Amino acid sequence: MSVIGIDFGNESCYVAAAKAGGIETLANDYSLRATPSFVAFDGRKRIIGVAAKNQQVTNMKNTVSGFKRLLGRKYNDPHVQRELSSIPTKVDQRPDGSIGFKVSYLDQEQYFSPEQLTAMLFTKLKETSTAALQAQVNDCVITCPAYFTNSERKALLDAAQIAGLNVLRLMNETTATALSYGFYKQDLPEDNKPRNVVFVDCGNSSLQVSVCAFTKGKLKMLASAWDQIGGRDFDNVLAEHFAKEFYDRYKLNAKTNPRAYLRLLTEIEKLKKQMSANSTKLPINIECFMDDVDVSSSMQRTQMEELSAHLFKRVEMTFIKLLQDSKLSLDDIHSVEVVGGTTRIPAIKHLIEQVFGKPASTTLNQDESVSRGAALQCAIMSPAVRVREFGVTDIQNYAVKVSWDGEGSQAGGEIDVFPAFHSAPFSRLLTLNRKEPFSMTVQYAQAIPFPDPVIGKWFIKDVKPNERGEHQEVKVKVRINHHGIVLISSASLVDKKEDETANAAANAGEHGSAPGNDEKGNAGDQQQQQAGNGGEPMDVQQEACNENEEDNNTSTASSPGGQGWAQRVKGWFSSGTEKKKKATKLIELPMEVKTHGFSSPDLQNLVQQESKMIANDARETQRVDARNALEEYVYDMRNKLQGGPLERYVLEADREAICSQLNDLENWLYEEGEDCDRDTYVNKLKGLHSQTDPIKERANDYENAPAAFDELNHSI
Ligand code: ATP
Ligand code: MG
């Protein structure tokens, strides 16, 4: 069993594997480490990764890319509309409001969602890993941008499930980079004086900056900032510039011709990369750009910097925001590490130096450290691989609040449960006094890069009054899980029985009495807080929960993030010191939830669809292999029979008959035999073998024992 880490980039993906000898980035079927995030379709099969990107110009309508930033979103989301303006594929709104890429696949118009397309890419990465490692691959850690909200994270997990991957953790990209930095550092300081390192990742679609505190054997993310700026934005600025120039000079409007525009973007990306290394004037030439006209121009780095000044300004603002949010002074920052393709632009490095007062450090592998960090995390979490422990405490970027509906004459209320940059994973218990089923809504409590702040609504069922008709305590656990997903993970009714004798027995049994309750055994570590706002009659209380056992996280237990959030009070279960002893039992309450992601039946359906497509691709590969095998045999045999080593082992007339048959077969392969099923090719090859194998056998026999043949010749 192997464990892998996947960096799912907007432009390309990397996969790293944890092996006995260390972490290795895996090469794909083209011996490349980067697999383009491209999926294409044709009448017979899917084409994914390098091959898909390679055929984009000739199959534009059916080649899809740029779907990472659409995950978990609806078609009419303004962000989606912006993204779609630069996507050449046809995309429609589906009846349920979701996004559908319309492609022609298996000679039919078909729609695929961003989640399905991501799953297809994951299928490819899974195959790459299985081939490279010669082992079954299921467990993985997948990375996502730190700014991804609940819906996007859930969509990514759904995509992984569709592809049959078991995600041990969805990890923030900069956290993965931080782990790949910290894991091998032997000189990290002791707890009292952490080393704070800023990580800057600017890729194809976004910029992320995070600051992380390292101490011996662990890391703790402190704050993150981001903006939707990546390499493609620089490409677009340059494309605008050259499209205008070519229109002015040649009267060619590239914007009306998607293929020409795509070629322009390709050449611009090359030019942009050259400009990162070279400050002199550099040429751009495109032959037969449009109407058979060749176009050419040039650009110097300074000009690119002027054209992109507004982008650099935003990069600078993002750096400044991180500094402010982290509340660190420049002296507190040890170094600034850069990763991601776009940090190769010199102006970005200059901005780093300007804002942080330190040169950008490039000690990490700029392209592979995200996947390597993910693989390390997977190894740490998986029982299949033995690796040194390294504690990772991540953060959840956005403030979260919970509200609940009223009951009878009592009003509903709301409470802030997590401030921004709260450590994750983490759980908080809310205690409400209720006597009827009720619902709770979890939502983001600040501006987020997603149109709908609501995370989900949980309906807590089976709540009823106690024997005396009074309210009962309901404990609701609000949780940021190890994927950075916020949810209500459980609700339990506190069943209190006042009974002198029951105490011992009930206490002994109570830890296991509430299935799904992961606070068991940690009673002494509970922290509790009286809520300050809303719902007075319901007496809402908050408690932070120890996450140690559940999430293998060593540092969250007593660090609930926001200051003043919790104060230590009595334990979770009532103690036996009171005069009247109380026995407390937690009864898990059933819940229904409306939150992001596919429903279970829909997901099952998508899993099946993906399996069918995988099977179809495999069949197609076998078919093409069978055709190639037949074609190869035809050529090989003809060469051997006509002036080749087999010529002398067959009678002239037989040879001519076979060769004419081979010629016919060759013609057939290029005409009506071009598109047959696998068995047709296999049977034709069998037929050929039955005629040619005896000739080969004669040749073999002779070569092994020529003397015997000589004797035979004599006797004739
Ligand atoms: P994202 O992280 O946004 O999802 P990604 O991980 O796929 O995307 P990367 O592989 O980190 O992105 O970076 C790709 C981007 O980096 C492309 O836009 C590419 O043009 C740009 N890039 C790569 N090399 C250079 C260079 N030498 N100079 C400027 N830009 C570069
Ligand atoms: Mg990236």
PDB file of C-alpha atoms and ligand atoms in Angstrom, residues 7-12 14 68 143 145 173 201-206 208 339-341 366-367 370, ligand 2:
ATOM      1  CA  ASP A   7      -1.101  19.081  -5.605  1.00  0.00           C
ATOM      2  CA  PHE A   8      -4.126  19.877  -7.727  1.00  0.00           C
ATOM      3  CA  GLY A   9      -3.161  23.099  -9.503  1.00  0.00           C
ATOM      4  CA  ASN A  10      -5.259  25.195 -11.807  1.00  0.00           C
ATOM      5  CA  GLU A  11      -2.664  24.669 -14.522  1.00  0.00           C
ATOM      6  CA  SER A  12      -0.932  21.479 -13.517  1.00  0.00           C
ATOM      7  CA  TYR A  14       2.023  17.040  -9.163  1.00  0.00           C
ATOM      8  CA  LYS A  68     -10.394  24.121 -10.251  1.00  0.00           C
ATOM      9  CA  THR A 143      -4.150  20.079  -1.306  1.00  0.00           C
ATOM     10  CA  PRO A 145      -6.034  26.793  -1.626  1.00  0.00           C
ATOM     11  CA  GLU A 173      -1.469  24.394  -0.097  1.00  0.00           C
ATOM     12  CA  ASP A 201       2.780  30.717  -3.412  1.00  0.00           C
ATOM     13  CA  CYS A 202       1.810  32.410  -6.646  1.00  0.00           C
ATOM     14  CA  GLY A 203       0.636  29.888  -9.216  1.00  0.00           C
ATOM     15  CA  ASN A 204      -1.559  30.098 -12.257  1.00  0.00           C
ATOM     16  CA  SER A 205      -4.790  31.361 -10.732  1.00  0.00           C
ATOM     17  CA  SER A 206      -4.045  32.796  -7.324  1.00  0.00           C
ATOM     18  CA  GLN A 208      -1.450  32.828  -1.317  1.00  0.00           C
ATOM     19  CA  VAL A 339       6.998  28.578  -4.396  1.00  0.00           C
ATOM     20  CA  GLY A 340       4.675  28.440  -7.422  1.00  0.00           C
ATOM     21  CA  GLY A 341       5.559  29.280 -11.011  1.00  0.00           C
ATOM     22  CA  GLN A 366       9.241  25.744  -6.416  1.00  0.00           C
ATOM     23  CA  ASP A 367       7.035  23.332  -8.342  1.00  0.00           C
ATOM     24  CA  VAL A 370       3.189  21.396  -2.263  1.00  0.00           C
TER      25      VAL A 370
HETATM   26 MG    MG B   2      -0.317  25.742  -7.140  1.00  0.00          MG
END
